[in-house]
Tab-separated table of C-alpha atoms in Angstrom:
chain	number	residue	atom	x	y	z
A	1	UNK	CA	0.002	0.097	-0.090
A	2	UNK	CA	1.317	3.904	-0.704
A	3	UNK	CA	0.967	6.088	1.699
A	4	UNK	CA	-1.076	8.934	1.395
A	5	UNK	CA	1.880	11.731	-0.017
A	6	UNK	CA	3.068	8.874	-2.065
A	7	UNK	CA	-0.741	8.541	-3.532
A	8	UNK	CA	-0.153	12.549	-4.213
A	9	UNK	CA	3.532	12.620	-5.824
A	10	UNK	CA	3.405	9.055	-7.349
A	11	UNK	CA	-0.411	7.851	-8.523
A	12	UNK	CA	-0.879	4.608	-10.205
A	13	UNK	CA	-4.176	3.631	-11.483
A	14	UNK	CA	-6.426	0.770	-10.110
A	15	UNK	CA	-8.161	-1.317	-12.602
A	16	UNK	CA	-9.026	-4.961	-13.752
A	17	UNK	CA	-6.947	-6.264	-16.627
A	18	UNK	CA	-8.833	-7.337	-19.666
A	19	UNK	CA	-8.429	-10.882	-20.504
A	20	UNK	CA	-8.926	-9.860	-24.641
A	21	UNK	CA	-6.105	-7.248	-24.243
A	22	UNK	CA	-2.555	-8.228	-25.726
A	23	UNK	CA	-0.913	-6.405	-23.140
A	24	UNK	CA	1.182	-8.384	-20.459
A	25	UNK	CA	0.120	-8.906	-17.073
A	26	UNK	CA	1.664	-8.073	-13.947
A	27	UNK	CA	2.506	-11.859	-13.477
A	28	UNK	CA	4.286	-12.070	-16.821
A	29	UNK	CA	6.175	-8.867	-16.705
A	30	UNK	CA	8.377	-9.969	-13.380
A	31	UNK	CA	9.279	-13.107	-14.620
A	32	UNK	CA	12.635	-12.891	-16.506
A	33	UNK	CA	12.574	-12.516	-20.401
A	34	UNK	CA	15.048	-12.463	-23.025
A	35	UNK	CA	12.895	-9.508	-24.523
A	36	UNK	CA	14.180	-5.993	-23.575
A	37	UNK	CA	12.719	-4.040	-21.666
A	38	UNK	CA	11.173	-0.444	-23.145
A	39	UNK	CA	9.407	2.365	-21.139
A	40	UNK	CA	7.247	4.540	-23.030
A	41	UNK	CA	6.169	8.434	-22.043
A	42	UNK	CA	3.373	10.184	-23.398
A	43	UNK	CA	0.102	11.714	-22.051
A	44	UNK	CA	-2.017	13.564	-25.061
A	45	UNK	CA	-4.198	11.161	-27.571
A	46	UNK	CA	-1.413	11.682	-30.546
A	47	UNK	CA	0.846	9.803	-28.079
A	48	UNK	CA	-1.682	6.944	-27.600
A	49	UNK	CA	-1.203	5.973	-31.110
A	50	UNK	CA	2.734	5.681	-30.385
A	51	UNK	CA	1.482	3.306	-27.795
A	52	UNK	CA	-0.834	1.125	-30.016
A	53	UNK	CA	2.045	0.540	-32.277
A	54	UNK	CA	4.416	-0.500	-30.175
A	55	UNK	CA	2.137	-3.061	-28.160
A	56	UNK	CA	1.198	-4.468	-31.634
A	57	UNK	CA	4.954	-4.112	-32.014
A	58	UNK	CA	6.166	-6.164	-28.790
A	59	UNK	CA	2.811	-8.725	-29.585
A	60	UNK	CA	4.340	-10.097	-32.985
A	61	UNK	CA	6.261	-13.603	-32.557
A	62	UNK	CA	9.294	-12.148	-33.908
A	63	UNK	CA	9.487	-9.307	-31.544
A	64	UNK	CA	12.871	-8.510	-29.329
A	65	UNK	CA	10.981	-6.149	-27.012
A	66	UNK	CA	8.178	-5.765	-24.562
A	67	UNK	CA	6.486	-2.401	-23.044
A	68	UNK	CA	7.802	-2.732	-19.322
A	69	UNK	CA	6.276	0.634	-18.205
A	70	UNK	CA	4.241	3.768	-19.004
A	71	UNK	CA	5.161	7.387	-17.664
A	72	UNK	CA	2.183	10.002	-17.953
A	73	UNK	CA	1.058	13.192	-16.772
A	74	UNK	CA	-1.064	13.040	-13.576
A	75	UNK	CA	-4.744	12.692	-13.610
A	76	UNK	CA	-6.381	16.004	-14.051
A	77	UNK	CA	-9.920	17.980	-14.107
A	78	UNK	CA	-10.695	17.554	-17.851
A	79	UNK	CA	-14.293	18.025	-19.638
A	80	UNK	CA	-17.341	19.690	-18.978
A	81	UNK	CA	-17.662	17.906	-15.495
A	82	UNK	CA	-14.658	18.762	-14.491
A	83	UNK	CA	-13.840	14.749	-13.404
A	84	UNK	CA	-10.428	14.406	-12.336
A	85	UNK	CA	-9.356	11.592	-15.274
A	86	UNK	CA	-6.509	10.019	-16.310
A	87	UNK	CA	-4.558	11.205	-19.639
A	88	UNK	CA	-5.491	9.622	-22.774
A	89	UNK	CA	-2.092	7.609	-22.747
A	90	UNK	CA	-3.221	5.845	-19.166
A	91	UNK	CA	-6.665	5.411	-20.291
A	92	UNK	CA	-5.674	3.846	-23.244
A	93	UNK	CA	-3.032	1.750	-21.390
A	94	UNK	CA	-5.631	0.650	-18.631
A	95	UNK	CA	-8.540	-0.173	-21.513
A	96	UNK	CA	-5.775	-2.339	-22.970
A	97	UNK	CA	-5.378	-4.191	-20.116
A	98	UNK	CA	-1.922	-2.943	-18.901
A	99	UNK	CA	-0.882	-3.837	-15.393
A	100	UNK	CA	-2.281	-0.228	-13.257
A	101	UNK	CA	0.952	-0.497	-11.198
A	102	UNK	CA	3.144	-0.255	-13.867
A	103	UNK	CA	1.628	2.995	-14.908
A	104	UNK	CA	3.257	5.943	-13.248
A	105	UNK	CA	2.604	9.513	-13.073
A	106	UNK	CA	4.831	11.724	-11.342
A	107	UNK	CA	4.154	15.289	-10.974
A	108	UNK	CA	7.974	15.848	-11.804
A	109	UNK	CA	10.340	13.528	-13.802
A	110	UNK	CA	12.897	13.976	-11.290
A	111	UNK	CA	11.495	12.782	-8.082
A	112	UNK	CA	13.428	10.009	-6.525
A	113	UNK	CA	10.627	7.616	-5.606
A	114	UNK	CA	9.906	7.510	-9.348
A	115	UNK	CA	13.528	7.048	-10.355
A	116	UNK	CA	13.469	4.499	-8.018
A	117	UNK	CA	10.886	2.333	-9.657
A	118	UNK	CA	12.193	3.094	-13.066
A	119	UNK	CA	15.728	1.705	-12.134
A	120	UNK	CA	14.268	-1.459	-10.465
A	121	UNK	CA	12.654	-2.050	-13.898
A	122	UNK	CA	15.955	-1.867	-15.728
A	123	UNK	CA	14.823	-0.373	-18.925
A	124	UNK	CA	17.517	-0.735	-21.862
A	125	UNK	CA	15.542	1.768	-23.683
A	126	UNK	CA	13.049	4.986	-22.717
A	127	UNK	CA	10.564	5.883	-26.065
A	128	UNK	CA	8.940	9.915	-25.422
A	129	UNK	CA	5.797	10.883	-27.587
A	130	UNK	CA	4.807	14.221	-26.056
A	131	UNK	CA	5.495	13.240	-22.713
A	132	UNK	CA	5.280	17.346	-21.378
A	133	UNK	CA	7.645	16.971	-18.246
A	134	UNK	CA	11.042	17.717	-18.446
A	135	UNK	CA	13.793	14.781	-18.524
A	136	UNK	CA	16.723	15.121	-15.745
A	137	UNK	CA	20.283	13.965	-16.297
A	138	UNK	CA	19.017	11.541	-13.586
A	139	UNK	CA	16.218	9.936	-15.818
A	140	UNK	CA	18.416	9.970	-19.030
A	141	UNK	CA	21.637	8.000	-17.463
A	142	UNK	CA	19.031	5.403	-16.466
A	143	UNK	CA	18.253	3.503	-19.681
A	144	UNK	CA	21.473	2.124	-21.369
A	145	UNK	CA	20.369	2.196	-25.007
A	146	UNK	CA	19.612	5.951	-24.481
A	147	UNK	CA	16.002	7.928	-24.772
A	148	UNK	CA	14.723	8.450	-28.197
A	149	UNK	CA	12.036	11.133	-28.998
A	150	UNK	CA	9.575	11.649	-31.396
A	151	UNK	CA	9.143	15.329	-32.557
A	152	UNK	CA	6.735	16.920	-34.928
A	153	UNK	CA	9.303	18.750	-37.207
A	154	UNK	CA	12.025	18.195	-39.412
A	155	UNK	CA	14.717	18.788	-36.686
A	156	UNK	CA	16.685	21.153	-36.149
A	157	UNK	CA	13.656	23.258	-37.462
A	158	UNK	CA	10.826	24.467	-35.176
A	159	UNK	CA	12.355	22.909	-31.725
A	160	UNK	CA	10.581	23.475	-28.639
A	161	UNK	CA	6.862	23.120	-27.659
A	162	UNK	CA	4.594	24.222	-30.407
A	163	UNK	CA	6.190	23.201	-33.880
A	164	UNK	CA	2.925	22.123	-35.533
A	165	UNK	CA	1.396	25.421	-34.854
A	166	UNK	CA	4.821	27.665	-35.451
A	167	UNK	CA	4.489	25.897	-39.307
A	168	UNK	CA	1.569	26.779	-40.238
A	169	UNK	CA	1.727	30.038	-39.085
A	170	UNK	CA	4.359	30.069	-41.340
A	171	UNK	CA	2.566	28.787	-44.314
A	172	UNK	CA	5.391	25.984	-45.172
A	173	UNK	CA	4.127	23.816	-47.556
A	174	UNK	CA	6.267	20.827	-46.187
A	175	UNK	CA	6.747	19.589	-42.799
A	176	UNK	CA	7.918	16.283	-41.194
A	177	UNK	CA	8.272	14.040	-37.784
A	178	UNK	CA	11.842	13.320	-36.349
A	179	UNK	CA	13.339	10.541	-34.012
A	180	UNK	CA	16.203	11.788	-32.037
A	181	UNK	CA	17.864	10.761	-29.224
A	182	UNK	CA	16.960	13.129	-26.246
A	183	UNK	CA	19.841	15.133	-24.688
A	184	UNK	CA	19.428	18.081	-21.993
A	185	UNK	CA	19.348	20.630	-24.860
A	186	UNK	CA	15.868	21.204	-25.792
A	187	UNK	CA	15.195	18.619	-28.753
A	188	UNK	CA	18.495	19.139	-30.142
A	189	UNK	CA	19.595	15.680	-29.395
A	190	UNK	CA	21.423	13.427	-32.469
A	191	UNK	CA	18.498	12.608	-35.278
A	192	UNK	CA	17.888	9.116	-36.315
A	193	UNK	CA	15.855	9.792	-38.854
A	194	UNK	CA	13.315	11.984	-40.639
A	195	UNK	CA	9.721	11.409	-42.762
A	196	UNK	CA	8.997	14.317	-44.711
A	197	UNK	CA	4.918	14.842	-45.036
A	198	UNK	CA	3.384	17.839	-47.248
A	199	UNK	CA	0.973	20.487	-45.513
A	200	UNK	CA	-2.251	20.818	-47.501
A	201	UNK	CA	-3.777	24.309	-47.474
A	202	UNK	CA	-6.696	23.708	-45.226
A	203	UNK	CA	-5.193	21.266	-42.515
A	204	UNK	CA	-5.740	22.379	-39.067
A	205	UNK	CA	-2.810	21.962	-36.649
A	206	UNK	CA	-5.116	18.913	-34.634
A	207	UNK	CA	-5.105	17.203	-37.897
A	208	UNK	CA	-1.508	17.731	-39.050
A	209	UNK	CA	-0.267	17.034	-35.264
A	210	UNK	CA	-2.178	13.534	-35.384
A	211	UNK	CA	-0.712	12.743	-39.032
A	212	UNK	CA	2.715	13.514	-38.169
A	213	UNK	CA	2.404	11.344	-34.983
A	214	UNK	CA	0.863	8.658	-36.717
A	215	UNK	CA	4.139	8.715	-39.435
A	216	UNK	CA	6.454	8.892	-36.471
A	217	UNK	CA	4.958	5.691	-35.053
A	218	UNK	CA	5.098	3.769	-38.290
A	219	UNK	CA	9.268	5.324	-38.408
A	220	UNK	CA	9.663	4.630	-34.917
A	221	UNK	CA	8.516	0.794	-35.234
A	222	UNK	CA	10.702	0.694	-38.702
A	223	UNK	CA	13.772	1.921	-36.861
A	224	UNK	CA	13.793	-0.121	-33.576
A	225	UNK	CA	16.183	-2.918	-34.401
A	226	UNK	CA	18.668	-0.321	-35.162
A	227	UNK	CA	18.227	1.297	-31.799
A	228	UNK	CA	18.662	-1.811	-30.366
A	229	UNK	CA	21.677	-3.291	-31.928
A	230	UNK	CA	23.513	-0.020	-30.935
A	231	UNK	CA	24.029	0.849	-34.907
A	232	UNK	CA	20.884	3.761	-34.724
A	233	UNK	CA	23.682	5.859	-32.568
A	234	UNK	CA	26.555	5.117	-34.348
A	235	UNK	CA	24.897	6.489	-37.220
A	236	UNK	CA	22.647	9.457	-35.858
A	237	UNK	CA	22.990	12.646	-37.444
A	238	UNK	CA	24.346	15.601	-34.968
A	239	UNK	CA	21.842	18.744	-35.906
A	240	UNK	CA	23.537	21.706	-37.457
A	241	UNK	CA	22.892	23.891	-34.492
A	242	UNK	CA	23.215	26.991	-37.006
A	243	UNK	CA	19.868	26.147	-38.108
A	244	UNK	CA	18.000	25.352	-35.159
A	245	UNK	CA	18.701	28.775	-33.252
A	246	UNK	CA	16.593	29.800	-30.090
A	247	UNK	CA	16.109	33.349	-31.016
A	248	UNK	CA	14.715	35.376	-28.756
A	249	UNK	CA	10.740	35.187	-28.990
A	250	UNK	CA	9.130	38.618	-29.261
A	251	UNK	CA	5.597	39.871	-29.598
A	252	UNK	CA	4.220	43.289	-31.238
A	253	UNK	CA	1.240	44.947	-30.741
A	254	UNK	CA	-2.299	42.796	-31.389
A	255	UNK	CA	-0.146	39.873	-31.802
A	256	UNK	CA	1.637	40.540	-34.869
A	257	UNK	CA	4.783	37.774	-35.307
A	258	UNK	CA	6.987	37.083	-37.428
A	259	UNK	CA	9.186	34.230	-36.715
A	260	UNK	CA	11.765	32.931	-38.568
A	261	UNK	CA	10.964	28.933	-39.161
A	262	UNK	CA	14.835	28.086	-37.781
A	263	UNK	CA	13.812	29.596	-34.181
A	264	UNK	CA	12.769	27.781	-31.227
A	265	UNK	CA	9.032	26.816	-31.751
A	266	UNK	CA	7.878	28.882	-28.395
A	267	UNK	CA	4.507	28.392	-26.756
A	268	UNK	CA	1.319	29.888	-28.401
A	269	UNK	CA	0.542	32.770	-25.990
A	270	UNK	CA	-2.450	34.489	-25.178
A	271	UNK	CA	-1.678	37.613	-26.295
A	272	UNK	CA	-0.630	36.312	-29.457
A	273	UNK	CA	-3.979	34.127	-30.055
A	274	UNK	CA	-5.507	37.129	-31.003
A	275	UNK	CA	-5.794	38.133	-34.542
A	276	UNK	CA	-4.748	41.531	-36.342
A	277	UNK	CA	-7.411	42.087	-39.424
A	278	UNK	CA	-4.434	44.717	-40.559
A	279	UNK	CA	-2.401	41.463	-41.946
A	280	UNK	CA	-3.262	39.882	-45.125
A	281	UNK	CA	-5.483	37.184	-45.615
A	282	UNK	CA	-2.971	34.431	-46.240
A	283	UNK	CA	-1.262	34.998	-42.685
A	284	UNK	CA	-4.411	34.980	-41.109
A	285	UNK	CA	-5.594	31.786	-42.854
A	286	UNK	CA	-2.143	30.130	-41.376
A	287	UNK	CA	-3.718	31.073	-38.067
A	288	UNK	CA	-6.908	29.242	-37.883
A	289	UNK	CA	-8.108	28.481	-33.957
A	290	UNK	CA	-7.075	31.783	-33.028
A	291	UNK	CA	-9.572	34.428	-31.812
A	292	UNK	CA	-10.275	37.607	-33.117
A	293	UNK	CA	-12.252	40.632	-31.682
A	294	UNK	CA	-15.612	41.715	-33.424
A	295	UNK	CA	-17.555	44.603	-32.676
A	296	UNK	CA	-21.234	44.351	-32.975
A	297	UNK	CA	-23.470	47.772	-34.206
A	298	UNK	CA	-24.778	47.735	-30.895
A	299	UNK	CA	-21.040	48.670	-29.449
A	300	UNK	CA	-21.148	44.938	-27.726
A	301	UNK	CA	-17.515	43.499	-28.157
A	302	UNK	CA	-17.653	40.026	-29.321
A	303	UNK	CA	-14.922	37.259	-29.083
A	304	UNK	CA	-15.453	34.747	-31.745
A	305	UNK	CA	-12.951	31.867	-32.529
A	306	UNK	CA	-12.154	31.027	-36.165
A	307	UNK	CA	-12.333	27.487	-37.124
A	308	UNK	CA	-11.875	26.838	-40.941
A	309	UNK	CA	-10.946	29.312	-43.544
A	310	UNK	CA	-9.991	29.837	-47.088
A	311	UNK	CA	-8.442	32.849	-48.580
A	312	UNK	CA	-10.986	35.273	-50.663
A	313	UNK	CA	-10.755	35.405	-54.321
A	314	UNK	CA	-10.635	39.146	-54.473
A	315	UNK	CA	-13.594	39.192	-56.609
A	316	UNK	CA	-16.117	40.338	-53.776
A	317	UNK	CA	-17.895	43.501	-53.603
A	318	UNK	CA	-17.570	45.384	-50.381
A	319	UNK	CA	-20.402	47.694	-49.112
A	320	UNK	CA	-20.068	50.696	-46.771
A	321	UNK	CA	-16.903	51.155	-44.259
A	322	UNK	CA	-13.972	48.792	-45.283
A	323	UNK	CA	-14.355	47.414	-41.375
A	324	UNK	CA	-17.280	45.808	-42.455
A	325	UNK	CA	-17.801	41.683	-42.137
A	326	UNK	CA	-20.449	40.741	-45.074
A	327	UNK	CA	-22.025	36.796	-45.395
A	328	UNK	CA	-21.758	36.172	-48.949
A	329	UNK	CA	-22.468	32.374	-50.383
A	330	UNK	CA	-21.167	29.991	-47.543
A	331	UNK	CA	-18.539	32.308	-45.932
A	332	UNK	CA	-18.208	35.506	-43.621
A	333	UNK	CA	-15.947	37.858	-45.735
A	334	UNK	CA	-13.355	39.682	-43.279
A	335	UNK	CA	-11.143	42.401	-44.874
A	336	UNK	CA	-7.769	42.153	-44.547
A	337	UNK	CA	-4.732	44.066	-45.298
A	338	UNK	CA	-3.383	44.354	-48.670
A	339	UNK	CA	-7.160	44.549	-49.782
A	340	UNK	CA	-7.185	40.645	-49.303
A	341	UNK	CA	-10.226	38.742	-48.118
A	342	UNK	CA	-10.132	36.046	-45.710
A	343	UNK	CA	-13.414	33.750	-45.908
A	344	UNK	CA	-14.347	32.209	-42.827
A	345	UNK	CA	-16.569	28.928	-43.010
A	346	UNK	CA	-16.560	27.613	-39.550
A	347	UNK	CA	-16.596	29.617	-35.967
A	348	UNK	CA	-17.238	29.052	-32.261
A	349	UNK	CA	-18.496	31.187	-29.537
A	350	UNK	CA	-17.220	31.109	-25.809
A	351	UNK	CA	-18.667	27.711	-24.449
A	352	UNK	CA	-20.605	26.865	-27.603
A	353	UNK	CA	-20.111	24.350	-30.007
A	354	UNK	CA	-18.735	24.886	-33.650
A	355	UNK	CA	-20.949	26.242	-36.400
A	356	UNK	CA	-21.221	26.998	-39.944
A	357	UNK	CA	-21.017	30.870	-40.931
A	358	UNK	CA	-24.351	30.248	-42.487
A	359	UNK	CA	-25.690	29.574	-39.199
A	360	UNK	CA	-23.725	32.359	-36.885
A	361	UNK	CA	-24.634	35.036	-39.546
A	362	UNK	CA	-28.658	33.661	-38.911
A	363	UNK	CA	-28.448	34.178	-35.595
A	364	UNK	CA	-27.258	37.888	-35.435
A	365	UNK	CA	-30.608	38.878	-36.550
A	366	UNK	CA	-29.550	41.757	-38.965
A	367	UNK	CA	-26.635	43.103	-36.343
A	368	UNK	CA	-23.617	44.060	-38.364
A	369	UNK	CA	-20.077	43.498	-37.259
A	370	UNK	CA	-17.199	45.210	-37.723
A	371	UNK	CA	-13.390	44.094	-36.697
A	372	UNK	CA	-11.695	46.576	-34.323
C-alpha cells in the first residue's frame, strides 16, 4: 500500500486487466525474459497512437522487446464535468489491460521515488512522445540505449513546444517528423531518421499533429531494430545548431508575429492568439483556430474563435466601411490588409459548439459586425 504522500506524488491507477488485451499481465512482466525492456512516456491522445504501435509490435512473435512500464502526466480535471481523469495515454493503456501498477504518473520526472522505481525495471530504452515533462540527467542516465523522442518537425527546424502551430503560421508547404536521441538541450539530440509530409492548405493543427505522430509511430517501429542493436546511435546525424538557433521570442501589438522557421517553436501565448486584420488574408489563414475581437453595431465586443477559413478570391463587392464583415454565399468575409479577404466557413462562440458561418450569421438577426 502506498502512503497518502506517496499517492499524491506517485499515483498508480487501479483497474482490472482485460482478458482480451494483448498487453502483459503483472505476473508475466516480473518473470525474467529475453526480451528487451522498453519504457514509454507520453500523455495526450496523439501519444496513444505511438503506444498502440508499440503494443502491437511487441506482441508479434518475432518481437525482441516488451513495454515494461508507461510514464504519463498525473490525472487532471477535464471535460465539462471537471472530473479528475487519467491522461489519454493512461486511459488507453488501462483499456488495453496494461497493469495499473506499471503506469507511473509523477508530477516531475526527477522525483527520487519515481526514479527508484524506474531503475528497478532496468529499462534498455525509453521512448517519449509528447510526454510534457522535462527529463533530468538522472533520468537520461538510466536506460543504457538512451531515450528516443518523436518530435513533430524536421529537426533542427521548429524545436520546442509548438512546432506544428508555428509551421502552419509560417505557411510551410512541407514539414515532417523526426526521431532523435534526447539530450539536456531542447530537441537538440542526434537525429536517427526523418519522415517528410506535405502540408495541405486546409489542414488544421490538430489534424496535422495526429498525422505526424501516426507517421512517427511507423518510423519508430521501422527503426527500433537498429536502435536496439546500437547502430542507430552510431549513425545518428548531429543537428546543425546554426539552423536551429533558439532566437528571442517577441510580440508586437495585437499579436503580429514574424518568426523565422529556424527559431525555437515557442508556446502560443494568450496575447498572440488574437488576430489582427491589418495583416493579409493568407497570413491569417495560417493562424486558424485563434480568436479575433469583433464589434457589433450595438457596441458589444464579441469574441469569436475562427475554425475553418480559406483565402478570398478578391472579387467580392464590399459595401460601406472597410471594417464591415459581410456574408457572401457560404462564408463570412473579413476585410484584411493589402486589400485581401479572409473567408470564414466555421466559427465558435465561447462555451458553444462549432457552427457554420451561415448559422452564425442567421443568429445575428440583422446586426452588423465590424473588425476592431
